[in-house]
PDB file of C-alpha atoms in Angstrom:
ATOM      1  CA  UNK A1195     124.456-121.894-125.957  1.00  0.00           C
ATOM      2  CA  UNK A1196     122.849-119.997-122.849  1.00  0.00           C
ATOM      3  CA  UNK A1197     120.583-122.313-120.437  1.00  0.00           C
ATOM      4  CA  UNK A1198     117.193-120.839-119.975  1.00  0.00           C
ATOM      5  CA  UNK A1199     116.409-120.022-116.230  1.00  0.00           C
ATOM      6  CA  UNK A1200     113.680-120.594-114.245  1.00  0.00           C
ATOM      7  CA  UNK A1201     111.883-117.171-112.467  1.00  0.00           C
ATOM      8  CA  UNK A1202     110.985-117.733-108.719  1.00  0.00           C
ATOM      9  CA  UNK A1203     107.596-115.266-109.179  1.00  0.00           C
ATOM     10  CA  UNK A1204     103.946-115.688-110.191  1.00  0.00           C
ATOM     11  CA  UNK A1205     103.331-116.004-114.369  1.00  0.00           C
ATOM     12  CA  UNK A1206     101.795-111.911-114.894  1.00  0.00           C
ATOM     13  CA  UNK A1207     100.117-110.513-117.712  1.00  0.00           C
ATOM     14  CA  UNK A1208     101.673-106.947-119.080  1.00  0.00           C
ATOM     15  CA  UNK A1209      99.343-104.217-121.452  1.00  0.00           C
ATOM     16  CA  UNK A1210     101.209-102.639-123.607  1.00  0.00           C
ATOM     17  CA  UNK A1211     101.858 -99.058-123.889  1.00  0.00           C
ATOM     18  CA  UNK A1212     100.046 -99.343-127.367  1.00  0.00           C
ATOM     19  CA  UNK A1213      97.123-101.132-129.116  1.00  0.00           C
ATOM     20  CA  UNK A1214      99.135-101.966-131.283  1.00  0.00           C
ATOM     21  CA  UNK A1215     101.536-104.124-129.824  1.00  0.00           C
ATOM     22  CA  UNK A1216     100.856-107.558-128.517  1.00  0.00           C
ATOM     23  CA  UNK A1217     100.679-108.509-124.788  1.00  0.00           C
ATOM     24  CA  UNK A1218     103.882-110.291-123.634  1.00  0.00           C
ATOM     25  CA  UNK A1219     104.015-112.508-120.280  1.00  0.00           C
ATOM     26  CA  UNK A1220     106.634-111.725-117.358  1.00  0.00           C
ATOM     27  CA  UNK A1221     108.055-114.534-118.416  1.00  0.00           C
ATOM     28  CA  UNK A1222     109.117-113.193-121.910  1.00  0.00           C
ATOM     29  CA  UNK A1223     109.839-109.804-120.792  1.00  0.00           C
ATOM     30  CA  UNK A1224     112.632-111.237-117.937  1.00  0.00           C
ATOM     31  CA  UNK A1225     113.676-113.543-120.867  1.00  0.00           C
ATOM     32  CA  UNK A1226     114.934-110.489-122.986  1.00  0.00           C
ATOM     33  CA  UNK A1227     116.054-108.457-120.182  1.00  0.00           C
ATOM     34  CA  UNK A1228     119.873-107.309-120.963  1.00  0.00           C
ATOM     35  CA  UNK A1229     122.199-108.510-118.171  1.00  0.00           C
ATOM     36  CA  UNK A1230     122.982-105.463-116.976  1.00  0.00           C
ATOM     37  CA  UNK A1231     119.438-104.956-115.609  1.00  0.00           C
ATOM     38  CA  UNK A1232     119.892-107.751-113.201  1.00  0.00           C
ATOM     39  CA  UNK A1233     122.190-107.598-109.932  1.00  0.00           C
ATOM     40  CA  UNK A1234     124.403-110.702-108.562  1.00  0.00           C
ATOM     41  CA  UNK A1235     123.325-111.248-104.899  1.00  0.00           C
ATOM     42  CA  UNK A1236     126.338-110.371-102.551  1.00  0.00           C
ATOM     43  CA  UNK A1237     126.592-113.716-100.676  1.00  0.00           C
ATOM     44  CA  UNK A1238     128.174-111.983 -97.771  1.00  0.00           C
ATOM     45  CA  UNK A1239     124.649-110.719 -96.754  1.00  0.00           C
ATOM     46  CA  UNK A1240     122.573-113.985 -97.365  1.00  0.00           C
ATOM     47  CA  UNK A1241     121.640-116.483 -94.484  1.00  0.00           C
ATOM     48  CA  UNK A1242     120.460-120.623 -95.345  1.00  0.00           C
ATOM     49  CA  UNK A1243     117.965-121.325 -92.693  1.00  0.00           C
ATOM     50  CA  UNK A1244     118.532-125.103 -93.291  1.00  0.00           C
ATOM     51  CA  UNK A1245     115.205-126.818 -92.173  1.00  0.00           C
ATOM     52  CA  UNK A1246     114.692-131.036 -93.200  1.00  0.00           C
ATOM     53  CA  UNK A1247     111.942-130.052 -95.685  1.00  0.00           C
ATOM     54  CA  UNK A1248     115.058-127.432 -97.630  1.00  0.00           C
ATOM     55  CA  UNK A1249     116.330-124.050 -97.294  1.00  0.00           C
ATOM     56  CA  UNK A1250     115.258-121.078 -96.788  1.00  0.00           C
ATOM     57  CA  UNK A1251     117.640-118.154 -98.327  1.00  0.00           C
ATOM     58  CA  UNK A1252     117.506-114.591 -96.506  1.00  0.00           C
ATOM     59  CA  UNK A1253     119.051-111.626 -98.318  1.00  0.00           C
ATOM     60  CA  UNK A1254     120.010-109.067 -95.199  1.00  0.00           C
ATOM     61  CA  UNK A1255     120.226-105.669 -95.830  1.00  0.00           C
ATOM     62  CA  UNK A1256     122.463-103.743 -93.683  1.00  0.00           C
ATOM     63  CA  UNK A1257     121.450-100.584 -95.516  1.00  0.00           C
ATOM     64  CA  UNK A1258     118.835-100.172 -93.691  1.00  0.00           C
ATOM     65  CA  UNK A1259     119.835-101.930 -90.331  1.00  0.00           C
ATOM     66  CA  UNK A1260     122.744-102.062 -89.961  1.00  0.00           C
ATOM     67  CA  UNK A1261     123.905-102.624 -86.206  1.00  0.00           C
ATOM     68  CA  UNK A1262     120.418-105.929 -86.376  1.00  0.00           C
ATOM     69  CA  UNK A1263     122.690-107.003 -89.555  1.00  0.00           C
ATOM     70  CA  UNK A1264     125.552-107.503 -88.164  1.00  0.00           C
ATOM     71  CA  UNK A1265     124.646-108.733 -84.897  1.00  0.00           C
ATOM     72  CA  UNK A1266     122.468-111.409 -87.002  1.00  0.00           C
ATOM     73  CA  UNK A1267     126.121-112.481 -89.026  1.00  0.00           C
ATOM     74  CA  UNK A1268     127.595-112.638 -85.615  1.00  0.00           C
ATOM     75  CA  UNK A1269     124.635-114.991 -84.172  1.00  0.00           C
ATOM     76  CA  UNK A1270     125.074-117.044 -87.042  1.00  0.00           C
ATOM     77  CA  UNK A1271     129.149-117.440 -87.165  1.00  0.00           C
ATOM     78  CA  UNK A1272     129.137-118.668 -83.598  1.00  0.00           C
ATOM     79  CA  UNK A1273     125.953-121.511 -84.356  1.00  0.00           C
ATOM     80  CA  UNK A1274     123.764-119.499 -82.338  1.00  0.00           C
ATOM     81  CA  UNK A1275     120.687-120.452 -84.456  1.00  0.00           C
ATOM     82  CA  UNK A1276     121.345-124.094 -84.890  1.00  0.00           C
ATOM     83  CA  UNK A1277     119.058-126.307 -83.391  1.00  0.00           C
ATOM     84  CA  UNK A1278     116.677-123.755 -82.081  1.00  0.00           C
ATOM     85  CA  UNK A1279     113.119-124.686 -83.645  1.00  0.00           C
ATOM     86  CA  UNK A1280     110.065-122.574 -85.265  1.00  0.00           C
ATOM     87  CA  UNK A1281     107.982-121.871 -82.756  1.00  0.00           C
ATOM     88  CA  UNK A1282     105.320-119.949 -84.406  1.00  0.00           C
ATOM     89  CA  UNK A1283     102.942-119.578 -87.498  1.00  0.00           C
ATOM     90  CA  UNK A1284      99.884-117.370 -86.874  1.00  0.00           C
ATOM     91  CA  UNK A1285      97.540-117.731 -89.843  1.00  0.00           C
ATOM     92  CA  UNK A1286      97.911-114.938 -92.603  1.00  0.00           C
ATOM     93  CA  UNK A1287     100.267-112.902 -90.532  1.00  0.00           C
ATOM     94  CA  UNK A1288     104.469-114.354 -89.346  1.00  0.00           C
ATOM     95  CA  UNK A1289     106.151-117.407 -89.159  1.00  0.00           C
ATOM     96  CA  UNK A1290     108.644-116.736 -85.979  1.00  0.00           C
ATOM     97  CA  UNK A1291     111.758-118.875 -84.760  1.00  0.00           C
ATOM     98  CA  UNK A1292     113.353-118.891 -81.552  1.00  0.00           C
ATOM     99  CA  UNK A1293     115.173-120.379 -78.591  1.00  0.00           C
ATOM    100  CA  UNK A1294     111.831-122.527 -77.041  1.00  0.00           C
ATOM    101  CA  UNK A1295     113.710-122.351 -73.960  1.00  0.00           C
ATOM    102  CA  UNK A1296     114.799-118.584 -73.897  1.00  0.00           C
ATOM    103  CA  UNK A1297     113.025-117.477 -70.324  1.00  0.00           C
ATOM    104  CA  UNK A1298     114.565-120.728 -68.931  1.00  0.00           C
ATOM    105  CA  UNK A1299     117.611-121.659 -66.637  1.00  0.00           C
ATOM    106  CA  UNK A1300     118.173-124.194 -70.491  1.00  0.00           C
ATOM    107  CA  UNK A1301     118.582-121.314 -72.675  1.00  0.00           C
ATOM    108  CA  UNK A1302     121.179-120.667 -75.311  1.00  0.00           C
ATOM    109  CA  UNK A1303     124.295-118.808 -74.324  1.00  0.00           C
ATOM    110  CA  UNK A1304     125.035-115.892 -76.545  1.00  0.00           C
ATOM    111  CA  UNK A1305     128.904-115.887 -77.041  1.00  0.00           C
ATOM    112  CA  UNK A1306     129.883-113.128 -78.994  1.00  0.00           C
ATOM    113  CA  UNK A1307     127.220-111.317 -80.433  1.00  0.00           C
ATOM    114  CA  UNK A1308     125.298-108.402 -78.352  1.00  0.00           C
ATOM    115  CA  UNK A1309     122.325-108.469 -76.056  1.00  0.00           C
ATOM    116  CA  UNK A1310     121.003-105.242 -76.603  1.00  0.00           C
ATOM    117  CA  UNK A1311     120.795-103.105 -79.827  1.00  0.00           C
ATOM    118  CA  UNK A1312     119.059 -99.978 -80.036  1.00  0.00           C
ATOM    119  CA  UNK A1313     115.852-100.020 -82.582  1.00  0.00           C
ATOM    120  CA  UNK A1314     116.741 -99.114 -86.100  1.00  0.00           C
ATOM    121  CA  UNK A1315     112.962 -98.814 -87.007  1.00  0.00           C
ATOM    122  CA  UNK A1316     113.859 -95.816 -89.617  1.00  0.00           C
ATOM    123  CA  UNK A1317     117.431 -94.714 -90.943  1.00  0.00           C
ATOM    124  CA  UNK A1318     117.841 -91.202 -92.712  1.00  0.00           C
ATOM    125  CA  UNK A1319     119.124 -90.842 -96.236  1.00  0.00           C
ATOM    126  CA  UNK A1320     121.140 -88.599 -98.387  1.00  0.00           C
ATOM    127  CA  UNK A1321     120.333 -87.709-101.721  1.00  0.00           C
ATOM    128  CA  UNK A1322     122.591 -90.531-103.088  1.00  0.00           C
ATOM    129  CA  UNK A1323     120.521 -93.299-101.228  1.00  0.00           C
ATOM    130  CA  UNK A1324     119.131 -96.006-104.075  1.00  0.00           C
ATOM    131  CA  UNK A1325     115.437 -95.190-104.630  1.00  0.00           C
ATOM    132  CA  UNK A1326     113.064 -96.062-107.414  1.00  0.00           C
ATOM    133  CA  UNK A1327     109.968 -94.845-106.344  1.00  0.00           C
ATOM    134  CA  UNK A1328     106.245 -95.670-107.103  1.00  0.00           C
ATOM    135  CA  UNK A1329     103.590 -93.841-108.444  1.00  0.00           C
ATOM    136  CA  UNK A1330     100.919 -94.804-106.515  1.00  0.00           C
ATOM    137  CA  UNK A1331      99.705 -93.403-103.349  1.00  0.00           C
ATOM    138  CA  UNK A1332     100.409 -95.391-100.200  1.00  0.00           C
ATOM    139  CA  UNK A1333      98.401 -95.263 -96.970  1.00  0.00           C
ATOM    140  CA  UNK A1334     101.228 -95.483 -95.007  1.00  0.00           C
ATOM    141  CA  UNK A1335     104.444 -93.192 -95.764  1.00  0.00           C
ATOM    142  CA  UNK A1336     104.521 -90.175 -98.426  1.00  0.00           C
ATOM    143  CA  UNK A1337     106.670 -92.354-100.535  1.00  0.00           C
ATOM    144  CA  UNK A1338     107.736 -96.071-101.348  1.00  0.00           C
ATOM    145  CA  UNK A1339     109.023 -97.585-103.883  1.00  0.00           C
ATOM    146  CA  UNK A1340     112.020 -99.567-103.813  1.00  0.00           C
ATOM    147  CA  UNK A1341     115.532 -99.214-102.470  1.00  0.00           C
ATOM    148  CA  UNK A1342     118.646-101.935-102.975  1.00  0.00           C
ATOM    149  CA  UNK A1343     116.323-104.572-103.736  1.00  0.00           C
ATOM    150  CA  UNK A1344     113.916-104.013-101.390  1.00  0.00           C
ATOM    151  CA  UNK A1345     110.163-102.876-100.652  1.00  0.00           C
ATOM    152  CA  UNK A1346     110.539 -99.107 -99.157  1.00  0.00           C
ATOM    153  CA  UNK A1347     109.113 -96.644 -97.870  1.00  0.00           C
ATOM    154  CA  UNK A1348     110.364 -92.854 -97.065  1.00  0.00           C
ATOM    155  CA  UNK A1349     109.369 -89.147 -95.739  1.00  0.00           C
ATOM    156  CA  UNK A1350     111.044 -86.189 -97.588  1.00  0.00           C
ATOM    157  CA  UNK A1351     110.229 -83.838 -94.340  1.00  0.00           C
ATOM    158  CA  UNK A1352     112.197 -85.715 -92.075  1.00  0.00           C
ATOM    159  CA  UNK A1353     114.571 -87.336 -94.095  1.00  0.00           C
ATOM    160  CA  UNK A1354     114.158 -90.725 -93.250  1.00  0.00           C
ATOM    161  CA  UNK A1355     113.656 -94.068 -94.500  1.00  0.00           C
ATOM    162  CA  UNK A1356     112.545 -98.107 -94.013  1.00  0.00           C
ATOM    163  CA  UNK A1357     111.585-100.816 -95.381  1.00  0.00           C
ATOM    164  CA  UNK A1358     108.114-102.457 -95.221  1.00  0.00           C
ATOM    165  CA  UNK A1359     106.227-105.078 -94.409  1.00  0.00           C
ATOM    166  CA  UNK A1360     105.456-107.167 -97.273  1.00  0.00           C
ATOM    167  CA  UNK A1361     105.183-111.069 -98.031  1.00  0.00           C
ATOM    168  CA  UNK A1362     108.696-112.411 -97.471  1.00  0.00           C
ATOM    169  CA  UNK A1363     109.882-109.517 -95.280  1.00  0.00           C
ATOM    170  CA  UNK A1364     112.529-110.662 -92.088  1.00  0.00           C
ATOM    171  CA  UNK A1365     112.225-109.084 -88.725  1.00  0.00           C
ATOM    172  CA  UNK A1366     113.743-108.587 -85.288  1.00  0.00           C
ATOM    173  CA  UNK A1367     111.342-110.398 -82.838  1.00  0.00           C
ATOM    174  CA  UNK A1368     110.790-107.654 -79.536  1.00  0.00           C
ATOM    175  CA  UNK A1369     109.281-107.070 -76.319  1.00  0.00           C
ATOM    176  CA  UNK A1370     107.757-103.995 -75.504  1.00  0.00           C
ATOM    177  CA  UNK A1371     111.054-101.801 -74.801  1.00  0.00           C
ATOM    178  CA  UNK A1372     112.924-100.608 -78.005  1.00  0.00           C
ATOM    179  CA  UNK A1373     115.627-102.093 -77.586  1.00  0.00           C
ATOM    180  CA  UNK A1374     114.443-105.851 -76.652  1.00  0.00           C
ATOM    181  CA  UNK A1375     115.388-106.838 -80.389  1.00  0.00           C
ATOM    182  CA  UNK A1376     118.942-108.777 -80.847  1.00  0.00           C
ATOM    183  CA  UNK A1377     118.000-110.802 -83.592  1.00  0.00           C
ATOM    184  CA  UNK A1378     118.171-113.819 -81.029  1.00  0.00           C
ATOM    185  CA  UNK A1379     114.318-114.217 -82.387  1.00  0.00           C
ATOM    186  CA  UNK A1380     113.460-113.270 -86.448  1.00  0.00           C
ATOM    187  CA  UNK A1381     110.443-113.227 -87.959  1.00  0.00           C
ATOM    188  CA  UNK A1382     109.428-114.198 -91.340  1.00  0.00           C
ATOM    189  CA  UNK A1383     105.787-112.185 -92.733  1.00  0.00           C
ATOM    190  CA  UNK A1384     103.728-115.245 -94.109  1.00  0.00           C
ATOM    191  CA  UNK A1385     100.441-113.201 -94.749  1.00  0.00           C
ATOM    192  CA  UNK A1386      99.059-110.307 -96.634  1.00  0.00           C
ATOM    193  CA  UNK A1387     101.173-107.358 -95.786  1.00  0.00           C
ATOM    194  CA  UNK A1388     101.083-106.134 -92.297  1.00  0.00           C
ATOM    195  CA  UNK A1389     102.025-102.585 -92.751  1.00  0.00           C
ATOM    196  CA  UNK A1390     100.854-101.199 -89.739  1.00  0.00           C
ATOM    197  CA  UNK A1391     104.034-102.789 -88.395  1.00  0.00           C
ATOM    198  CA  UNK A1392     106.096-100.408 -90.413  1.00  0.00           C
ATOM    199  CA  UNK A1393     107.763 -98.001 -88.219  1.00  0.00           C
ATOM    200  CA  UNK A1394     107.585-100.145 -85.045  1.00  0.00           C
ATOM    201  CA  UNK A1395     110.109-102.845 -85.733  1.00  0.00           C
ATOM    202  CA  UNK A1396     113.442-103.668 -86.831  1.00  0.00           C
ATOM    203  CA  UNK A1397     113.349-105.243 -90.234  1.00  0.00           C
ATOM    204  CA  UNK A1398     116.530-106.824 -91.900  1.00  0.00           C
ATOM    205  CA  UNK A1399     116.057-108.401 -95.206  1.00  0.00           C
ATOM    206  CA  UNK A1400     113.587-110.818 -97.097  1.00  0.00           C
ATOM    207  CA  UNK A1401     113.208-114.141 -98.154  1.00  0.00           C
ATOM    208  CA  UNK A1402     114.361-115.009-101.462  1.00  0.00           C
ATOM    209  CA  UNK A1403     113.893-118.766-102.399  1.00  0.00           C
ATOM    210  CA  UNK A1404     112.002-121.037 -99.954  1.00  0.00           C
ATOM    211  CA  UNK A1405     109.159-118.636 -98.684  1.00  0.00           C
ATOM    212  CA  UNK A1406     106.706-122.118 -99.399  1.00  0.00           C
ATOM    213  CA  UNK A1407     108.836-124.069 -96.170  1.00  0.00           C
ATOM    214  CA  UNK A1408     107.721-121.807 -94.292  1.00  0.00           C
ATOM    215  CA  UNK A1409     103.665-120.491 -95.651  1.00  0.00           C
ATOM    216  CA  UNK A1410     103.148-124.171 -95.349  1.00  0.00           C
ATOM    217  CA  UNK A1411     103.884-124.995 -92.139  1.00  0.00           C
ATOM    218  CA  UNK A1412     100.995-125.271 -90.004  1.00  0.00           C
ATOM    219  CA  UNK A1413      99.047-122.598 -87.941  1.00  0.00           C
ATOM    220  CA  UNK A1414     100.094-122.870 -84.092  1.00  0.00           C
ATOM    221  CA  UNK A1415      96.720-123.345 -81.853  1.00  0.00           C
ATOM    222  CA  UNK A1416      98.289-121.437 -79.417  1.00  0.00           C
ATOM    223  CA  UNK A1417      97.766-117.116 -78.814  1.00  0.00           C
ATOM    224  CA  UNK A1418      99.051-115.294 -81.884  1.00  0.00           C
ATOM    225  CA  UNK A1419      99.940-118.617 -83.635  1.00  0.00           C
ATOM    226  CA  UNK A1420     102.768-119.971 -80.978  1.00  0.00           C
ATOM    227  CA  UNK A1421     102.872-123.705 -80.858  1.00  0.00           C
ATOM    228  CA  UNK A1422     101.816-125.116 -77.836  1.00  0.00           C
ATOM    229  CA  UNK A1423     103.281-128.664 -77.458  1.00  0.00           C
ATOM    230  CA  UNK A1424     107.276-128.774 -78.405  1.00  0.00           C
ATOM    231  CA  UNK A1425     105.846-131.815 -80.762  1.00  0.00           C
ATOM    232  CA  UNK A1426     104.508-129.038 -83.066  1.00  0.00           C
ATOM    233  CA  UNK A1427     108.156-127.351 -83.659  1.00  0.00           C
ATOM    234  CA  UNK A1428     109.919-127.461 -87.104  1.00  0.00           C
ATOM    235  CA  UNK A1429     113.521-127.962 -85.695  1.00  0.00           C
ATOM    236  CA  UNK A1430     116.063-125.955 -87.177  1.00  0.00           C
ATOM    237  CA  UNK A1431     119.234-127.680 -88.837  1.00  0.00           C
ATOM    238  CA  UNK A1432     121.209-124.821 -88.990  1.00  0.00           C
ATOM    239  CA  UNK A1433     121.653-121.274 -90.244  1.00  0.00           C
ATOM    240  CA  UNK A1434     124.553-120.725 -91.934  1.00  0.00           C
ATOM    241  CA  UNK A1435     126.284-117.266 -93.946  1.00  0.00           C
ATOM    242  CA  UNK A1436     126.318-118.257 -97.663  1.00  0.00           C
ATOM    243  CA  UNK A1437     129.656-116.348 -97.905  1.00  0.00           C
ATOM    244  CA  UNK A1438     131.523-118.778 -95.437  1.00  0.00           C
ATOM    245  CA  UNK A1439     130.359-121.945 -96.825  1.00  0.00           C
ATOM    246  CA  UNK A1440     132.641-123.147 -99.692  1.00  0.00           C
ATOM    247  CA  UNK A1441     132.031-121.547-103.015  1.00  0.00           C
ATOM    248  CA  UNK A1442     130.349-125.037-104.256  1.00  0.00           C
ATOM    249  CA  UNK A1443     127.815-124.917-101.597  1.00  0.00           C
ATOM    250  CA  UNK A1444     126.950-121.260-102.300  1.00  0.00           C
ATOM    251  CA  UNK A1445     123.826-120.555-104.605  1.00  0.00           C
ATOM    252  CA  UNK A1446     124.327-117.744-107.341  1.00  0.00           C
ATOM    253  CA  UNK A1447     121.462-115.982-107.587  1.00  0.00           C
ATOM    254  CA  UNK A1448     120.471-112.607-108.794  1.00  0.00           C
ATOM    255  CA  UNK A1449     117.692-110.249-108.350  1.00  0.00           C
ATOM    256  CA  UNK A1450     116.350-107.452-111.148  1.00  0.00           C
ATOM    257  CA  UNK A1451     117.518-104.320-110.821  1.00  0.00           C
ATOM    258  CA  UNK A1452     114.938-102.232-108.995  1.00  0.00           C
ATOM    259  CA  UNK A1453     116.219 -99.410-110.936  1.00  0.00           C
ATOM    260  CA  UNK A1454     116.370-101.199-114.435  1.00  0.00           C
ATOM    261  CA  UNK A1455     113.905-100.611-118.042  1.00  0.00           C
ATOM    262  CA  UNK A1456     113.000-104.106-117.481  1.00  0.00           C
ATOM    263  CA  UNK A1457     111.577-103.564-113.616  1.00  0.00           C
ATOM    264  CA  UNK A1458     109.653-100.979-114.765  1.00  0.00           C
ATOM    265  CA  UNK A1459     107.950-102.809-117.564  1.00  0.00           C
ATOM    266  CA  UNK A1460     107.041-105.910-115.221  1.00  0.00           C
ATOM    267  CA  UNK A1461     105.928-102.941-112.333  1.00  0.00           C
ATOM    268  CA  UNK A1462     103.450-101.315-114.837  1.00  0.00           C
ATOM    269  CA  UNK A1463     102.000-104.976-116.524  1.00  0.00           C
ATOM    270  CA  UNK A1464     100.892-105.577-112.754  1.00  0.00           C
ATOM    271  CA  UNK A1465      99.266-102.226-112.245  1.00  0.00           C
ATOM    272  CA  UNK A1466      97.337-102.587-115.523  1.00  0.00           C
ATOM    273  CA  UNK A1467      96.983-106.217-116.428  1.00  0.00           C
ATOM    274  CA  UNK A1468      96.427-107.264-119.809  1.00  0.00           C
ATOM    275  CA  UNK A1469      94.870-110.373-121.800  1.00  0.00           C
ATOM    276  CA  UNK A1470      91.581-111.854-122.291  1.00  0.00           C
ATOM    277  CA  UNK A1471      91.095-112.494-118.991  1.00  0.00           C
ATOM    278  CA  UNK A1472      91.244-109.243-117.410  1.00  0.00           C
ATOM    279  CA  UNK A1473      88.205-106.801-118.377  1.00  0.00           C
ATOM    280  CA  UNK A1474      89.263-103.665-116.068  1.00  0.00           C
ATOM    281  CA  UNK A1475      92.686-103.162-115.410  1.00  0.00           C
ATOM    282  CA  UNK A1476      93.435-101.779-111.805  1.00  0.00           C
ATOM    283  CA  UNK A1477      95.247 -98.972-113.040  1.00  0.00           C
ATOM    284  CA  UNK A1478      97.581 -99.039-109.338  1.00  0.00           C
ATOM    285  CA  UNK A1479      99.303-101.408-107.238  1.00  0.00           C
ATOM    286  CA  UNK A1480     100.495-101.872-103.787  1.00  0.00           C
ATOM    287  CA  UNK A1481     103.999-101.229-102.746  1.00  0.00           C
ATOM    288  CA  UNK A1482     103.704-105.255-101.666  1.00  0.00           C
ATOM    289  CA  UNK A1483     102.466-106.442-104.741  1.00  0.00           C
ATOM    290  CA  UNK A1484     105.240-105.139-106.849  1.00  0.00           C
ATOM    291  CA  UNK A1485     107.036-108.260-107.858  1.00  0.00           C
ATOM    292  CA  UNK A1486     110.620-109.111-106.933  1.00  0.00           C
ATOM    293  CA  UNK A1487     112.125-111.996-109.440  1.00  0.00           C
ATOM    294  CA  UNK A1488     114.888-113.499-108.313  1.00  0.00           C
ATOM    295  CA  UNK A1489     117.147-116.129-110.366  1.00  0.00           C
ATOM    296  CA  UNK A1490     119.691-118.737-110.684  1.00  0.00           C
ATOM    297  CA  UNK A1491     122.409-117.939-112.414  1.00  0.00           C
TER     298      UNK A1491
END
């Protein structure tokens, strides 16, 4: 007999297409989704940010950034990561981790991986480049919907696409020159959807299990959130690639199909919610509201 699984998303209420049919929870719908409308995450693109409290695991996604992607692998095959600390949480906006001692004569050598990367803010796409797009206008690109797994956005004129800024997304940490991201610094979006940062950084992936280690932790006194007193840190354990850990130490999870029946059912229960509870559905949603269930399996 098949063990039930346990959904890493918020219980949501879905209306049915017809009066006549009864309101089912997310729950059920997932529940009797065919297996065929969920994907098995590729553990060769999936970090463990290995903090005391747990783990935090990061699905990269060199579709859309490539050259960050595999600079990031690289950083974390030679330990680069390990034992560097979280050094920031600004309130409703990133948590961001670092070398503390990175403008210092004590900071971290870099062995193998690359100092400088040029920004890979957009990539363009061809016409066989995954994308399940939304209905719903966006304030911030022509188009989004969702590409691989991930929140996206695109413009048809110029060809080109990203992803966005939504709870859970990973980013390159920069200065002000374009090409001041290495990955040596990621950032993890904590609050509601900063998509004014779309376009303007290097994004890489997005959390999938352990986004509450880090929305927990608390809010640096400091300018934009930094900690001020080393004290404050969360040291990091280590931050390893799922793939080269020993298959018995590797979590099998797997993510619905952005282009599956069953993703667009949950997508339209959260644009017009259902039940007792609700007296007007919306009738839209947000690109970043869309949810993303992941799974054991």
């Amino acid at each position: 007999m098949r063990t039930a699984r346990r959904f890493t998303f918020p219980l949501l209420l879905l209306i049915a297409n017809s009066p006549m049919l009864v309101a089912k929870t997310m729950t059920e719908i997932l529940a009797a989704s065919p297996a065929n409308d969920w994907r098995v995450v590729d553990n060769t693109n999936v970090l463990y940010l290995n903090l005391a409290a747990g783990t935090v695991v990061i699905e990269l996604a060199p579709q859309f950034a490539p050259n960050h992607v595999a600079n990031i692998k690289a950083l974390a095959s030679e330990g680069y990561y390990d034992g560097l600390a979280i050094v920031r949480s600004q309130d409703n906006y990133v948590v961001q981790w670092a070398d503390p001692n990175a403008d210092s004569a004590n900071a971290k050598t870099v062995i193998k991986a690359k100092r400088n990367l040029s920004a890979e803010y957009t990539i363009s796409y061809s016409d066989t480049f995954a994308f399940t797009a939304l209905p719903d206008v966006d304030g911030y690109a022509p188009l989004v919907g969702h590409s691989y797994g991930f929140a996206a956005a695109r413009n048809p004129e110029t060809k080109t696409t990203w992803l966005a800024h939504c709870y859970g997304a990973v980013g390159v940490s920069r200065g002000n020159e374009d090409n001041s991201g290495d990955g040596t610094s990621l950032y993890v979006v904590t609050g509601h959807a900063p998509r004014h940062l779309d376009q303007n950084i290097t994004l890489v992936g997005r959390v999938l299990q352990g986004m509450e280690l880090l929305s927990s932790l608390p809010r640096g006194t400091g300018p934009l959130g930094f900690y001020q007193q080393p004290s404050e840190y969360t040291l990091i354990d280590s931050v390893k690639l799922a793939a080269q850990l020993p298959t018995t130490q590797q979590r099998k999870l797997e993510v619905l199909r952005t282009d599956s029946k069953t993703f667009a059912k949950t997508s339209e229960s959260q644009r017009n919610r259902g039940g007792d509870w609700y007296k007007k559905p919306a009738g839209y949603i947000e690109l970043c509201n869309v949810a993303l269930p992941v799974r054991a399996n």
